[in-house]
mmCIF file of C-alpha atoms in Angstrom:
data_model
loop_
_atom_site.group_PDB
_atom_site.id
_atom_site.type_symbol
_atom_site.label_atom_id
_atom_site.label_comp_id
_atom_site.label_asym_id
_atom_site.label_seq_id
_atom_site.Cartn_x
_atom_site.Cartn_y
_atom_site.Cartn_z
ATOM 1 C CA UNK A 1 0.000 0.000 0.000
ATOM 2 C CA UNK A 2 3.050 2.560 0.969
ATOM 3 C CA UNK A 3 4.309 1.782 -2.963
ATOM 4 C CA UNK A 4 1.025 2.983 -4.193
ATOM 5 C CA UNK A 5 0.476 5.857 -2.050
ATOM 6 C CA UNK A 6 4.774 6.815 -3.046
ATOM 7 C CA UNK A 7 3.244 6.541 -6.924
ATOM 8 C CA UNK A 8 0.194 8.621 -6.404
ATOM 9 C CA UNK A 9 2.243 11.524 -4.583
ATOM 10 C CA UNK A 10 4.882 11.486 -7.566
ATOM 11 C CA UNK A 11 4.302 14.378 -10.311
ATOM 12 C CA UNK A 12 2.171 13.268 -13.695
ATOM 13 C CA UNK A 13 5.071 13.060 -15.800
ATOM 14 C CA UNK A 14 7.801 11.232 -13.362
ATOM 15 C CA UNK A 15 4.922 8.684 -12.761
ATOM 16 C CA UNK A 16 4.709 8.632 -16.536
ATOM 17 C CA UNK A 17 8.139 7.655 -17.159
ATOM 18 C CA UNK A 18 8.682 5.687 -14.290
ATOM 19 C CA UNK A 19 5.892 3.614 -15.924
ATOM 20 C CA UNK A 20 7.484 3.327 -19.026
ATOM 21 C CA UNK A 21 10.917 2.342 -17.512
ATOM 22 C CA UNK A 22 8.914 -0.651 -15.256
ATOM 23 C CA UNK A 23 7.421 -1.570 -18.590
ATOM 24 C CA UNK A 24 9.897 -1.791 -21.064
ATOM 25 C CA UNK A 25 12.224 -3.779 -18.236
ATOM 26 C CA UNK A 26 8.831 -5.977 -18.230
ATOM 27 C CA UNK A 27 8.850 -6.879 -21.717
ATOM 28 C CA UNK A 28 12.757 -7.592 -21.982
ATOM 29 C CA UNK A 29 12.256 -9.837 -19.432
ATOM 30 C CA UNK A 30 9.566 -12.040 -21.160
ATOM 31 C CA UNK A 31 10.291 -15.388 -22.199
ATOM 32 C CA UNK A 32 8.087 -15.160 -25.351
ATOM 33 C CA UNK A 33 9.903 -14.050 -28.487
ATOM 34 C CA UNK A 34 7.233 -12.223 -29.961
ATOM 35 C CA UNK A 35 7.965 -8.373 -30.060
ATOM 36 C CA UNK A 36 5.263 -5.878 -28.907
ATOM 37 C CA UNK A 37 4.106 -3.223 -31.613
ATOM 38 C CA UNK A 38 2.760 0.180 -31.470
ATOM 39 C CA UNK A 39 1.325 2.789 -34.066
ATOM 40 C CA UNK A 40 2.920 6.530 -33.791
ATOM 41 C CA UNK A 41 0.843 9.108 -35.968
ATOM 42 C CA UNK A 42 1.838 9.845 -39.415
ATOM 43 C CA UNK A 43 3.324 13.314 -38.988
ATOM 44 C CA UNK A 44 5.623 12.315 -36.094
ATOM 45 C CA UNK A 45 8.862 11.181 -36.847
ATOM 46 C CA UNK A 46 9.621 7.307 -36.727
ATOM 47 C CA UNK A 47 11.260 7.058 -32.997
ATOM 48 C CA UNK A 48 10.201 4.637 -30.996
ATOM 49 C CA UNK A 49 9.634 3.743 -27.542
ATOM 50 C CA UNK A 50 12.784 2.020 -27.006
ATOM 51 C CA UNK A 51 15.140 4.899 -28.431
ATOM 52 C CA UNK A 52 14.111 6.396 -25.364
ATOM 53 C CA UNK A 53 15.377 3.032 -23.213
ATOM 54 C CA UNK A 54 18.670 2.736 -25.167
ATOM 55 C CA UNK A 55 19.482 6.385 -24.561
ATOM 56 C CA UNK A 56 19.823 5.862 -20.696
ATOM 57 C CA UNK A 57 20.673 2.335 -21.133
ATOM 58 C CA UNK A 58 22.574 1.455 -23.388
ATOM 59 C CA UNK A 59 22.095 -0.884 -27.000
ATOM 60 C CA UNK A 60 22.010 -4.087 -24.784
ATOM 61 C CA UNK A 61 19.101 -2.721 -22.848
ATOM 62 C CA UNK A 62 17.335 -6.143 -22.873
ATOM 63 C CA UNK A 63 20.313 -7.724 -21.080
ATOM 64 C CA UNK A 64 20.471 -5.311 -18.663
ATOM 65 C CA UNK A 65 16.876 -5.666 -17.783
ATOM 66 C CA UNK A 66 17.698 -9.127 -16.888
ATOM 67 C CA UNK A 67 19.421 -7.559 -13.781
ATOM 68 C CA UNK A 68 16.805 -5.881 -12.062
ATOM 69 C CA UNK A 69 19.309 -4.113 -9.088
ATOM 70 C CA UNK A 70 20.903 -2.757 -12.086
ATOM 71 C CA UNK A 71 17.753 -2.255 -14.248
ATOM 72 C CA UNK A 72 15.981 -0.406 -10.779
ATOM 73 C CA UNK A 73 19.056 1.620 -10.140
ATOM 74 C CA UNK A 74 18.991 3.157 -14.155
ATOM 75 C CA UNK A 75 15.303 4.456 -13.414
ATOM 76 C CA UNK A 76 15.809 7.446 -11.562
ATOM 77 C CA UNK A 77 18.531 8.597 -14.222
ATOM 78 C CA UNK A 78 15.752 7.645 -17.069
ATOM 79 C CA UNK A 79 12.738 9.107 -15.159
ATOM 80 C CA UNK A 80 14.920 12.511 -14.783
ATOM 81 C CA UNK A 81 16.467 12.801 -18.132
ATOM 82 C CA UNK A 82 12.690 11.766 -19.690
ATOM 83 C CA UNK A 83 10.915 14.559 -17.551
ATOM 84 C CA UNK A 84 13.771 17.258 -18.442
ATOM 85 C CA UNK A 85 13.155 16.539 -21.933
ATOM 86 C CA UNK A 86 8.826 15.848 -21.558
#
């Protein structure tokens, strides 16, 4: 309950991309193969999701997501750059 009541008290945006950080670790971690895909809008430029990730983490970002003390401690450096940028 203290971890939800911590979320709720966080601004919009740091909640936002400490979301995105938990989820992206999520699906590195999965055992299935099968990669996720999302639609951006036609008149935005063709980044995706992850070139966020790999900016903070690194190209191997997957493997590092397999340590989660290591994947945990790159969140507060992602949520900051993210919100700086957001």
């Amino acid at each position: 309950m203290r971890r939800f009541v911590e979320e709720l008290e966080l601004p919009t945006a740091q909640r936002v991309a400490k979301l995105k950080w938990q989820w992206a670790g999520h699906i590195a971690r999965r055992t299935d193969p099968a990669s996720v895909k999302c639609k951006c809008s036609v008149d935005r430029p063709p980044t995706r999701w992850t070139d966020d990730i790999r900016r903070v983490a690194g190209s191997r970002w997957r493997r590092a997501a397999q340590d989660r003390v290591l994947w945990n401690s790159l969140q507060k450096t992602y949520v900051q750059q993210w919100t700086s940028i957001g």
